[in-house]
PDB file of C-alpha atoms and ligand atoms in Angstrom:
ATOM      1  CA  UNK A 506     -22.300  -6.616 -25.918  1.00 62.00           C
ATOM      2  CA  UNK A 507     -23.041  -4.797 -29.457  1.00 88.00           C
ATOM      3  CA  UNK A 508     -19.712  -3.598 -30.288  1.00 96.00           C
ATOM      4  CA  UNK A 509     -21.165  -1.856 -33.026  1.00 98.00           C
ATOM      5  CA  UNK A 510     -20.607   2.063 -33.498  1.00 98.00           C
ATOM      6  CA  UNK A 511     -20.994   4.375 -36.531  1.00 98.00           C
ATOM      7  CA  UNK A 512     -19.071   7.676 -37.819  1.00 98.00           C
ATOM      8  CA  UNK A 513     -21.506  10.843 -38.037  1.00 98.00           C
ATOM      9  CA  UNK A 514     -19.600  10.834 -41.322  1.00 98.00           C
ATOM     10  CA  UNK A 515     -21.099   7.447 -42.699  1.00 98.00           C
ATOM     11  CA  UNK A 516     -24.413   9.259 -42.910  1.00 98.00           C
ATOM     12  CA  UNK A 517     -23.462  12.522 -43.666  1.00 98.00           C
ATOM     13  CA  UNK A 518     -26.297  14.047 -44.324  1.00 98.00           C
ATOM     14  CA  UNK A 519     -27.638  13.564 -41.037  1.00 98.00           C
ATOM     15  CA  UNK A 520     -27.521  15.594 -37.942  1.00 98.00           C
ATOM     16  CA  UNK A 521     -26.057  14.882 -34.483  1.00 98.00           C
ATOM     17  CA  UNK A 522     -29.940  15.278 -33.852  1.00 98.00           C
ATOM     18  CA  UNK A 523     -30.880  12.672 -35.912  1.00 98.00           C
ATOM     19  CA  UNK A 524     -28.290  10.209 -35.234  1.00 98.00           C
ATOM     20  CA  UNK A 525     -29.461  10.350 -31.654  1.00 98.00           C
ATOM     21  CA  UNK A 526     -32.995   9.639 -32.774  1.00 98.00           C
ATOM     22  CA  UNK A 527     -32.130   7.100 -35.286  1.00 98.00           C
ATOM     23  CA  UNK A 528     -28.722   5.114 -34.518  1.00 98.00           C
ATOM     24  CA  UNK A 529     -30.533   3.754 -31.410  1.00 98.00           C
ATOM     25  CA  UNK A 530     -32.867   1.909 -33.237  1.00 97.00           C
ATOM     26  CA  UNK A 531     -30.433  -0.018 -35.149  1.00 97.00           C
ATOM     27  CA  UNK A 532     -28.913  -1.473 -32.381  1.00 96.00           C
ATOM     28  CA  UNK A 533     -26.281   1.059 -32.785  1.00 98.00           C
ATOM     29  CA  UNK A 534     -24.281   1.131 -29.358  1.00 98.00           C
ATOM     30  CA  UNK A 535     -21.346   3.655 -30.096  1.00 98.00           C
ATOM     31  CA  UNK A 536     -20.872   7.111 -31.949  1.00 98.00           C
ATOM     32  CA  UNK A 537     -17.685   8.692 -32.954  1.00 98.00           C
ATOM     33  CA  UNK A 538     -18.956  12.233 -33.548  1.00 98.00           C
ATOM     34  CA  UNK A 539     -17.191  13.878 -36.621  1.00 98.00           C
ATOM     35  CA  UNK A 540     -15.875  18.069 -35.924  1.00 98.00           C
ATOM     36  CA  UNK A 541     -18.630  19.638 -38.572  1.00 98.00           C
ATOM     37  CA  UNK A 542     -21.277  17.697 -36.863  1.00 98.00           C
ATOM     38  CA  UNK A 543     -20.672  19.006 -33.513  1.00 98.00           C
ATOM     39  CA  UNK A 544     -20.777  22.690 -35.138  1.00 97.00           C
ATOM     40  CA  UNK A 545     -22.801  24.861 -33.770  1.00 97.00           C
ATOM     41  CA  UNK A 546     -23.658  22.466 -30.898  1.00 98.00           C
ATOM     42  CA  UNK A 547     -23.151  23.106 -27.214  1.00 98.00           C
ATOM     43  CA  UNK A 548     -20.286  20.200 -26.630  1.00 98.00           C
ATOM     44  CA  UNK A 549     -21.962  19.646 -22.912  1.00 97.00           C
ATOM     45  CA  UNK A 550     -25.658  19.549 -24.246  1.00 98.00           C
ATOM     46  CA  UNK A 551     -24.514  16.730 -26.925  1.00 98.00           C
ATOM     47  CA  UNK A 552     -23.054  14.785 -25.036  1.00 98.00           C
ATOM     48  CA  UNK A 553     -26.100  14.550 -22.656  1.00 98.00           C
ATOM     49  CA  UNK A 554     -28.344  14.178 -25.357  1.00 98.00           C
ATOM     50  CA  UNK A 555     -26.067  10.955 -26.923  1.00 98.00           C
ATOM     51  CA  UNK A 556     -26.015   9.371 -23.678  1.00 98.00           C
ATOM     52  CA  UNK A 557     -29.521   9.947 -23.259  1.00 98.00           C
ATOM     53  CA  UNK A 558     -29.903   8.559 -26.454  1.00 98.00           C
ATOM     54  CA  UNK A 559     -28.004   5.304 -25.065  1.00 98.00           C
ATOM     55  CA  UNK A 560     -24.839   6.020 -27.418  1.00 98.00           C
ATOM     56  CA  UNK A 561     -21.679   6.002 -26.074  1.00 98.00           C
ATOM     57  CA  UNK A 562     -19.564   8.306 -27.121  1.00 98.00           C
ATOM     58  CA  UNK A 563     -16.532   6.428 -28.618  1.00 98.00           C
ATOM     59  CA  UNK A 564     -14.502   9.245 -30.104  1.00 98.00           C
ATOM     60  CA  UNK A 565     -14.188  12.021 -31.416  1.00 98.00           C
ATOM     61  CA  UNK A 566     -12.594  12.818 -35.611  1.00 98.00           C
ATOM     62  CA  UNK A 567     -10.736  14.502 -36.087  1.00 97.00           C
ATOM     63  CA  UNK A 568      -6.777  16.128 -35.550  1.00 98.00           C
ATOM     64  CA  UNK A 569      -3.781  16.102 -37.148  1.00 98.00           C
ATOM     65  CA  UNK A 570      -3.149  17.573 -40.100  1.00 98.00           C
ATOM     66  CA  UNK A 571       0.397  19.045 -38.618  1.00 98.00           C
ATOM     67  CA  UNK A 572       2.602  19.674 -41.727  1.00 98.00           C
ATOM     68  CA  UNK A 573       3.055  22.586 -43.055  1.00 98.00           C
ATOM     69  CA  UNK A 574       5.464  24.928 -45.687  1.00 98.00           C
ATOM     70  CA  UNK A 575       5.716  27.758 -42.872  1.00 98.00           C
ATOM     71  CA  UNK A 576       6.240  28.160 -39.283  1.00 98.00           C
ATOM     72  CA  UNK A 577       3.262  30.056 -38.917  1.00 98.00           C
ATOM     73  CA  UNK A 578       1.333  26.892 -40.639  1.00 98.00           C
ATOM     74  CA  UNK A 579       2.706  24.914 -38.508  1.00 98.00           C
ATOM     75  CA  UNK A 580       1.843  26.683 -35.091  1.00 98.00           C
ATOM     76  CA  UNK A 581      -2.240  27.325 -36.642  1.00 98.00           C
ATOM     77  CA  UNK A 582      -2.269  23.396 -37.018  1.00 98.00           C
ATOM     78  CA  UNK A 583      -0.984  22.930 -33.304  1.00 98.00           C
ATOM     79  CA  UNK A 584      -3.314  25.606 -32.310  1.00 98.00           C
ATOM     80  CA  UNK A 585      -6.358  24.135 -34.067  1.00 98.00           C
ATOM     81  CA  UNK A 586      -5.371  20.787 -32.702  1.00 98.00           C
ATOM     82  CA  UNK A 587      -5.738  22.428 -29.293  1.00 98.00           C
ATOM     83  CA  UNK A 588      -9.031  23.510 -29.751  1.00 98.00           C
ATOM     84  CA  UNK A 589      -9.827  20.292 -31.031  1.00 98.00           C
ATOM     85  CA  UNK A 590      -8.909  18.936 -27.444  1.00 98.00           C
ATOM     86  CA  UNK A 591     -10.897  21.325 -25.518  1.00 98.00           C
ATOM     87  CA  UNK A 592     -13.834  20.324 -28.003  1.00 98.00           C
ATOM     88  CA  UNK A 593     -13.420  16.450 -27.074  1.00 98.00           C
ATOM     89  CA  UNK A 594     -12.825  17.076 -23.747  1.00 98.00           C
ATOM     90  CA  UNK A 595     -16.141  18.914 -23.194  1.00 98.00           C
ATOM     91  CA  UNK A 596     -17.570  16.363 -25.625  1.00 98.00           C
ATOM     92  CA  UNK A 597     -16.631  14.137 -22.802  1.00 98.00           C
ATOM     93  CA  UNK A 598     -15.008  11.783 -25.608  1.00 98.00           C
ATOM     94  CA  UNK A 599     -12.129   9.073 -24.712  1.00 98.00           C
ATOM     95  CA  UNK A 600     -10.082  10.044 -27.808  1.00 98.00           C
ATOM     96  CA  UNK A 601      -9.319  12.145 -30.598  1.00 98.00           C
ATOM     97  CA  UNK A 602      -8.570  10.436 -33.946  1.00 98.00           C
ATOM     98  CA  UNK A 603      -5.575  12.391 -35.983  1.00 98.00           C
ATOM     99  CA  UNK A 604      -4.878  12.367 -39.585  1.00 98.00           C
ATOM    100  CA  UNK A 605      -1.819  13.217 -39.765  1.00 98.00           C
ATOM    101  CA  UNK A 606      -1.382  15.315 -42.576  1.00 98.00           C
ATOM    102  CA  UNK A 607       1.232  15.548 -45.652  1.00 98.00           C
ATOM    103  CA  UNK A 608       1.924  19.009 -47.912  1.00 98.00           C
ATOM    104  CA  UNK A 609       1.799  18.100 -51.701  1.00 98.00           C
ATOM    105  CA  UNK A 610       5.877  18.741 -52.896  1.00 96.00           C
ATOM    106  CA  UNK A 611       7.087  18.206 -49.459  1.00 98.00           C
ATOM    107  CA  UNK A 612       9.344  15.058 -48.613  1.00 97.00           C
ATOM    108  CA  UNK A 613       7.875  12.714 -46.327  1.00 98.00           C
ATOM    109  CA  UNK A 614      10.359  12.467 -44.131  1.00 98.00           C
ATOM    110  CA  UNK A 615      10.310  16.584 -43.545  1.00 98.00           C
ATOM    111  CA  UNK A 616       6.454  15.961 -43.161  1.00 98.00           C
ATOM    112  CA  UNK A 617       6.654  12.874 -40.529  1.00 98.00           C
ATOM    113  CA  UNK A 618       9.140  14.593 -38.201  1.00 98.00           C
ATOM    114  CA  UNK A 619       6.770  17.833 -38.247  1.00 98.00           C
ATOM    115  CA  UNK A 620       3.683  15.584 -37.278  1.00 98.00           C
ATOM    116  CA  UNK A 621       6.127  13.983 -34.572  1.00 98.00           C
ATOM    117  CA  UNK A 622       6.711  17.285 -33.224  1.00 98.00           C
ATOM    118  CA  UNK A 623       3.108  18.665 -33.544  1.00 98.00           C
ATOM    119  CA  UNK A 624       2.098  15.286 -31.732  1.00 98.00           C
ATOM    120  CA  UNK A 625       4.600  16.312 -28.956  1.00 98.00           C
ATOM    121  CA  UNK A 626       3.875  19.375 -28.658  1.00 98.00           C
ATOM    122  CA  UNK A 627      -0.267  18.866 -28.246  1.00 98.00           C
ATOM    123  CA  UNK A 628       0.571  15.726 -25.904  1.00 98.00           C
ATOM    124  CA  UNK A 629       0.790  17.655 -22.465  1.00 98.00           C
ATOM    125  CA  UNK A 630      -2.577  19.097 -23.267  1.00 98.00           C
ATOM    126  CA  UNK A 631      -4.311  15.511 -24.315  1.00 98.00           C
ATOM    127  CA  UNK A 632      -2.898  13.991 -21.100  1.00 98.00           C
ATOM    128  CA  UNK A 633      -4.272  16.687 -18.936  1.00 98.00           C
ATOM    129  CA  UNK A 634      -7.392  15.895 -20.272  1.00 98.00           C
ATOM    130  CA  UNK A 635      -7.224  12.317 -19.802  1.00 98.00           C
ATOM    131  CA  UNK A 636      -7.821  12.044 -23.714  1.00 98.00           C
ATOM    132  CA  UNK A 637      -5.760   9.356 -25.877  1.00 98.00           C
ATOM    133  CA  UNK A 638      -4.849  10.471 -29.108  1.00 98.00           C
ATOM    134  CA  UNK A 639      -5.039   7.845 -32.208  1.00 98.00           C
ATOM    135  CA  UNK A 640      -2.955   8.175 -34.919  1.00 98.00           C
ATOM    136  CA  UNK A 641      -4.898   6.816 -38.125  1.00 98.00           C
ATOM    137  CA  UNK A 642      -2.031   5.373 -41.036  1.00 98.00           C
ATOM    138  CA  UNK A 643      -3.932   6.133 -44.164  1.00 98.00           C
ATOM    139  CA  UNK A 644      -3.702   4.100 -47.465  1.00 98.00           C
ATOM    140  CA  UNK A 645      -0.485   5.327 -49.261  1.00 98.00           C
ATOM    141  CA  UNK A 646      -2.828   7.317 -52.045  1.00 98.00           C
ATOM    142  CA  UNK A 647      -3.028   9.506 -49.484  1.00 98.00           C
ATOM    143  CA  UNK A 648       0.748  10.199 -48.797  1.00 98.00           C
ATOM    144  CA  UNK A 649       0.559  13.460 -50.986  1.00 98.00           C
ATOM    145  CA  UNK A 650      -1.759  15.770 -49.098  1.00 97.00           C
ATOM    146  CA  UNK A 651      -3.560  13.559 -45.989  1.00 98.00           C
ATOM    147  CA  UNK A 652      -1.174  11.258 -44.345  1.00 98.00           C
ATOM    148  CA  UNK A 653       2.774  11.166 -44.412  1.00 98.00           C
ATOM    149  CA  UNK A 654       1.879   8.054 -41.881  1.00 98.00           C
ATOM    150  CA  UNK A 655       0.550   5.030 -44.232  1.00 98.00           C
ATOM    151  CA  UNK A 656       1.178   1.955 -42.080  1.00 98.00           C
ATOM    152  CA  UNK A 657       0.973   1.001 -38.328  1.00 98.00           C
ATOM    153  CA  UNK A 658       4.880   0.133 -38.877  1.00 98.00           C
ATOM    154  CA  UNK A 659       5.485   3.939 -39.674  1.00 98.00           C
ATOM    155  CA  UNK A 660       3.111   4.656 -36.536  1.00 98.00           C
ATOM    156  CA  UNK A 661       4.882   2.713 -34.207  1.00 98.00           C
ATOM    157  CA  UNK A 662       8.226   3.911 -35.197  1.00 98.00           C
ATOM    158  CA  UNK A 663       6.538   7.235 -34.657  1.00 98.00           C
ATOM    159  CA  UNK A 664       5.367   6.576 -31.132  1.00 98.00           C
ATOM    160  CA  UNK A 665       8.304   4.489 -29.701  1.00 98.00           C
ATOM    161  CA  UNK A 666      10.473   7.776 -30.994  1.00 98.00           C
ATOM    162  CA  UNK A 667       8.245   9.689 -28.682  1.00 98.00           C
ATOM    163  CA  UNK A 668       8.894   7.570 -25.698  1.00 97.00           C
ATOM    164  CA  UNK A 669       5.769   4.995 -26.083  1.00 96.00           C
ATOM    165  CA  UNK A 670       3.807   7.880 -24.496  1.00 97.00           C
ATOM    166  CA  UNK A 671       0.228   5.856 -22.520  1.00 96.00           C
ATOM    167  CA  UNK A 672      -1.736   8.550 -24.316  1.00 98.00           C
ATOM    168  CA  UNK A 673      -0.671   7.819 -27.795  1.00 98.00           C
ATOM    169  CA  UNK A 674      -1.914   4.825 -29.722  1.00 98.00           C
ATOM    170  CA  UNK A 675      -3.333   3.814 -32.945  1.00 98.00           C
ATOM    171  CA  UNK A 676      -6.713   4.100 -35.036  1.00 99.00           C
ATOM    172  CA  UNK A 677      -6.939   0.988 -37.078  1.00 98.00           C
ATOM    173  CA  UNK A 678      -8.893   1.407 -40.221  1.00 98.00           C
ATOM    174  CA  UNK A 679      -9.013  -1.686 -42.592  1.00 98.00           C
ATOM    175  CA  UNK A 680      -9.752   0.353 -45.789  1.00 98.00           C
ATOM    176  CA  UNK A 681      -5.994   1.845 -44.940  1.00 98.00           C
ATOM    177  CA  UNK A 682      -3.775  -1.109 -44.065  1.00 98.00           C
ATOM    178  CA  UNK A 683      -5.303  -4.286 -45.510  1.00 98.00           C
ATOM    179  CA  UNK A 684      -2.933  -4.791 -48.031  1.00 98.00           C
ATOM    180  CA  UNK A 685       0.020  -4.613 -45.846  1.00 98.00           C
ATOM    181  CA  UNK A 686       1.614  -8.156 -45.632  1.00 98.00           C
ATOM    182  CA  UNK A 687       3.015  -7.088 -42.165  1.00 98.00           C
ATOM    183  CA  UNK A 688      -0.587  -6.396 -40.766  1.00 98.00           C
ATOM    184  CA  UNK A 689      -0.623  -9.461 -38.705  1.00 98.00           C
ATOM    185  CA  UNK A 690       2.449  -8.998 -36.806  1.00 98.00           C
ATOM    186  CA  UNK A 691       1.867  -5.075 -36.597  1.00 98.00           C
ATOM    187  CA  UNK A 692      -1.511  -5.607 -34.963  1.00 98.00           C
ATOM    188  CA  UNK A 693       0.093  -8.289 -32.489  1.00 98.00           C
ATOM    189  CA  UNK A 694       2.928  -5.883 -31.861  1.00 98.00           C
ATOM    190  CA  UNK A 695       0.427  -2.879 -31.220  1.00 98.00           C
ATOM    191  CA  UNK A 696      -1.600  -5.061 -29.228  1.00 98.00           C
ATOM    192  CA  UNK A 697       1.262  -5.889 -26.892  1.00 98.00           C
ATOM    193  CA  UNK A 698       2.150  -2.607 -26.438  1.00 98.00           C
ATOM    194  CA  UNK A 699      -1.309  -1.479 -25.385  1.00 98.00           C
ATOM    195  CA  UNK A 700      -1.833   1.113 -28.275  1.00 98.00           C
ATOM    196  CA  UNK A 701      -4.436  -0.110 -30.206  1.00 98.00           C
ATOM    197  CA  UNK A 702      -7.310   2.384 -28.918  1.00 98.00           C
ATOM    198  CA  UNK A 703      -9.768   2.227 -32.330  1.00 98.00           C
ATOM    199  CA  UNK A 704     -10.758  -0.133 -34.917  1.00 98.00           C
ATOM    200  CA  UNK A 705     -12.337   1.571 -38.242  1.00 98.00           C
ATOM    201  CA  UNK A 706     -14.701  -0.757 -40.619  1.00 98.00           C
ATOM    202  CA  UNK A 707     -16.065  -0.460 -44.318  1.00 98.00           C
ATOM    203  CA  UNK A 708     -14.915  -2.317 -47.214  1.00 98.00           C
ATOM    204  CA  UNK A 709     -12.786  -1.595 -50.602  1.00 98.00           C
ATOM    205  CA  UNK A 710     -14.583  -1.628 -53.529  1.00 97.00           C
ATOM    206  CA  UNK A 711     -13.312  -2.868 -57.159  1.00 97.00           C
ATOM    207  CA  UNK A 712     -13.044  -0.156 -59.108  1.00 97.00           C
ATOM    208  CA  UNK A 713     -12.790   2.186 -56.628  1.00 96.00           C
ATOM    209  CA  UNK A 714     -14.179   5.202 -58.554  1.00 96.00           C
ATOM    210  CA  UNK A 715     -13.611   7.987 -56.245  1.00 96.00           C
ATOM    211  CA  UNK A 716     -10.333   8.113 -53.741  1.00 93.00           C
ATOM    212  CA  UNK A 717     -11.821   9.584 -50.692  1.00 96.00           C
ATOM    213  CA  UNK A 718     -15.742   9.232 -50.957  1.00 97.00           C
ATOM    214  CA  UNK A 719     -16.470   5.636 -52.552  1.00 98.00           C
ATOM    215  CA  UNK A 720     -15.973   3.127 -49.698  1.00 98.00           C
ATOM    216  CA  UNK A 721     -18.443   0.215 -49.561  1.00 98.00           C
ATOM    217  CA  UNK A 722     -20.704  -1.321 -47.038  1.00 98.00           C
ATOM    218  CA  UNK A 723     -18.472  -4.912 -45.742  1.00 98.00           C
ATOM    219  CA  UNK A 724     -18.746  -7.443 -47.854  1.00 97.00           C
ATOM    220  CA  UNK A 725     -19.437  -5.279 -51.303  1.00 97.00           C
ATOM    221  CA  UNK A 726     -15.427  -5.585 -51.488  1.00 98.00           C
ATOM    222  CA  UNK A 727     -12.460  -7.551 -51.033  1.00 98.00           C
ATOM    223  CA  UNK A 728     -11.477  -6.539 -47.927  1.00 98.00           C
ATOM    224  CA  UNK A 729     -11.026  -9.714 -45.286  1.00 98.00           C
ATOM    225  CA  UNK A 730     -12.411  -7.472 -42.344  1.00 98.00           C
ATOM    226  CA  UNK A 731     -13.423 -10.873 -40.672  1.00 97.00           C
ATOM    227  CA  UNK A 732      -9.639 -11.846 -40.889  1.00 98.00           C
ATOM    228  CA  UNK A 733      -8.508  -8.867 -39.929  1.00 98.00           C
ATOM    229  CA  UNK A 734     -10.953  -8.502 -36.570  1.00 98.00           C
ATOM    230  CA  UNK A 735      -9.890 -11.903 -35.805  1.00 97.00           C
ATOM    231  CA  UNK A 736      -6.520 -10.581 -35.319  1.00 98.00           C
ATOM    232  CA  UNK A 737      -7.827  -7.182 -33.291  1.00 98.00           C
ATOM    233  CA  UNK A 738      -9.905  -9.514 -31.180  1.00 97.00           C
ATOM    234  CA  UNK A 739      -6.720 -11.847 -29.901  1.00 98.00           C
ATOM    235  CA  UNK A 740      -5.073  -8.717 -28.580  1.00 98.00           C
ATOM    236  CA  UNK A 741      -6.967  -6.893 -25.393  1.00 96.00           C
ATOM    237  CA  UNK A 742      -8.470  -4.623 -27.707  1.00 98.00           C
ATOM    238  CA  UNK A 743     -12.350  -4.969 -26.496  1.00 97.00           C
ATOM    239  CA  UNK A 744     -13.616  -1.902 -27.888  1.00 98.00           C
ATOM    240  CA  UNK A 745     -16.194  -0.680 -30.353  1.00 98.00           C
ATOM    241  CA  UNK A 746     -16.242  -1.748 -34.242  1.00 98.00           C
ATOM    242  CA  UNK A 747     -16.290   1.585 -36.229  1.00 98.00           C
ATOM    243  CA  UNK A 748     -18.189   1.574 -38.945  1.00 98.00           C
ATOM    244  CA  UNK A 749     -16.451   4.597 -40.830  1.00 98.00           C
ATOM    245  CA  UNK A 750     -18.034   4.499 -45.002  1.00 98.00           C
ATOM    246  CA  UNK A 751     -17.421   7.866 -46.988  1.00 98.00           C
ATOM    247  CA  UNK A 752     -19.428   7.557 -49.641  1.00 98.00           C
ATOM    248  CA  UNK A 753     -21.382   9.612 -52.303  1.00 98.00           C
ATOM    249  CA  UNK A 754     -23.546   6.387 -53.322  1.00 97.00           C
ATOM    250  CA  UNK A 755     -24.935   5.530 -50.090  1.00 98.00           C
ATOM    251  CA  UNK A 756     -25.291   9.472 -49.029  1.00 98.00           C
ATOM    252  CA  UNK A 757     -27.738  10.300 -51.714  1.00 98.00           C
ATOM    253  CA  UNK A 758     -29.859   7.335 -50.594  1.00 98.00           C
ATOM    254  CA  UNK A 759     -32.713   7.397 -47.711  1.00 98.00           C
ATOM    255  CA  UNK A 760     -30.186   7.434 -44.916  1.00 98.00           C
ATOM    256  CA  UNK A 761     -33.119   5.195 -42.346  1.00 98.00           C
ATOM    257  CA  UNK A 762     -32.832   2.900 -45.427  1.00 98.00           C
ATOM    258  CA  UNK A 763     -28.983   2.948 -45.426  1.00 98.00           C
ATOM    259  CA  UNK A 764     -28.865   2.348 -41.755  1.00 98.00           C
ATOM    260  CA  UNK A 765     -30.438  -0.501 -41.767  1.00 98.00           C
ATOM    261  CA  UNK A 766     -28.044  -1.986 -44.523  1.00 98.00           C
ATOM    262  CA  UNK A 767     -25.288  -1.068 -42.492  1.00 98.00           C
ATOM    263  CA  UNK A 768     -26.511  -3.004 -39.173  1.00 97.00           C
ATOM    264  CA  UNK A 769     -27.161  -6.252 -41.464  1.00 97.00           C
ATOM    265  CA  UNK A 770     -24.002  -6.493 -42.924  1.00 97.00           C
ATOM    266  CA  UNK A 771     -22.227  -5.704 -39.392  1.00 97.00           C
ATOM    267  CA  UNK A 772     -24.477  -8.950 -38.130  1.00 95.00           C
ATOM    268  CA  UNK A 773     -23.844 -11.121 -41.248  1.00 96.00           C
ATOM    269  CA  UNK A 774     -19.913 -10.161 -40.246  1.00 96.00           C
ATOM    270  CA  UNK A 775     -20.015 -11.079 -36.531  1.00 95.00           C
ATOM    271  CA  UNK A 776     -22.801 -12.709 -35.338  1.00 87.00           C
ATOM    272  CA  UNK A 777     -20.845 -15.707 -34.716  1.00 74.00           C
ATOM    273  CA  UNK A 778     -18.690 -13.741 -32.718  1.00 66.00           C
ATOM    274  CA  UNK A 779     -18.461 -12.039 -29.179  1.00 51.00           C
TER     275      UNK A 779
HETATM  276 ZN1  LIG B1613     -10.856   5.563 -40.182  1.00 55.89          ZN
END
């Protein structure tokens, strides 16, 4: 099977409309439907009209963001979180994505045990849903104000001090953790414990110009994604590749054009592979 699926984000410009029309024709077999794309959508009409379209509907970006400075910001993130859930749940996606959050000035450690709470405390709800929640460790850039979580060790820790809930697992994004000399044994480890529920694609660039929006296509950079899905694919992880690019470059381009880049570089990846 065509394990390949896009972010809504990686062309941005587009609507859940057009990715319908257009992803299809790419050989695009997954979506992960990003929050401002579903706005102003009926959740139940776009999910018909993505499996119509012949996409399944891989999951849905984003949550988190759970640390806060006051108890009232902390109870308006697990209240947005909420809402998230009832969104993916009438989406009818698998799983919600979080990024976890971090508040510029406050210690890490405060920050991770208030995204450990806000992950308990939204858990009840995902489960009754029958939706898995994926927490996403973000490069370390990000520790000031998007992630307090920057490698699948810290996740782990994370969910095995939860109790290794079945509903809590792991996004794995290469742009985030391929640099970490443990990422072998992490994604083993994850693997055996049945919590690695996404894998996220795109590739690092050299220089990087912009922190969050210059990500390149795979291969522009030196990312060993090939490596690195070798590893995913000797666990039981069977699911889609993610093709997640934020990028200001490939957004101002003609986005049919861009699609089709995208889809040759996923086959010059892994055609050679299941
Ligand atoms: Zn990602």
């Amino acid at each position: 099977m065509n394990r390949l699926c896009l972010h809504t984000m990686t062309t941005k410009p587009w609507s859940l409309e057009d990715c319908a029309r257009h992803y299809p024709k790419a050989g695009v077999t997954g979506i992960t439907v990003w929050r401002q794309h579903l706005n102003g959508h009926d959740p139940k009409k776009a999910q018909t009209m993505l499996q119509d379209a012949g996409l399944e509907i891989v999951s849905y970006c984003r949550g988190g963001f759970f640390p806060a400075k006051t108890a009232t910001g902390l109870q308006e993130a697990i209240d947005d979180n909420l809402r998230v859930i009832e969104e993916a749940h009438a989406l009818g996606a698998p799983l919600i994505v979080l990024v976890c959050g971090a508040v510029p000035g406050q210690d890490l450690a405060t920050s991770r045990q208030q995204i450990a709470d806000g992950i308990d405390a939204i858990l009840p709800s995902a489960q009754q849903a029958n939706i898995k929640l994926a927490i996403e460790p973000l490069h370390p850039m990000y520790a000031d104000d998007r992630s307090a979580i920057s490698t699948m060790q810290q996740a782990n820790q994370l969910i095995d001090s939860l109790g290794s809930p079945s509903h809590l697992g792991i996004a794995l994004d290469v742009y985030h953790v391929w640099w970490d000399d443990a990422l072998e044994s992490q994604i083993i480890l994850t693997g055996n414990k049945d919590r690695l529920f996404a894998f996220h694609i795109c590739d690092w660039k050299t220089p990087t110009t912009d922190l969050l929006n210059d990500r390149g296509l795979m291969g522009e950079g030196c990312i060993p994604i090939r490596q690195i899905s070798d590893w995913v694919d000797a666990t039981s992880f069977t699911g889609h590749r993610e093709v997640e690019i934020f990028s200001h470059r490939y957004w101002a381009e003609d986005q049919n054009v861009y699609l089709n880049q995208i889809a040759a570089s996923y086959h010059k990846l892994y055609d050679n592979s299941l």
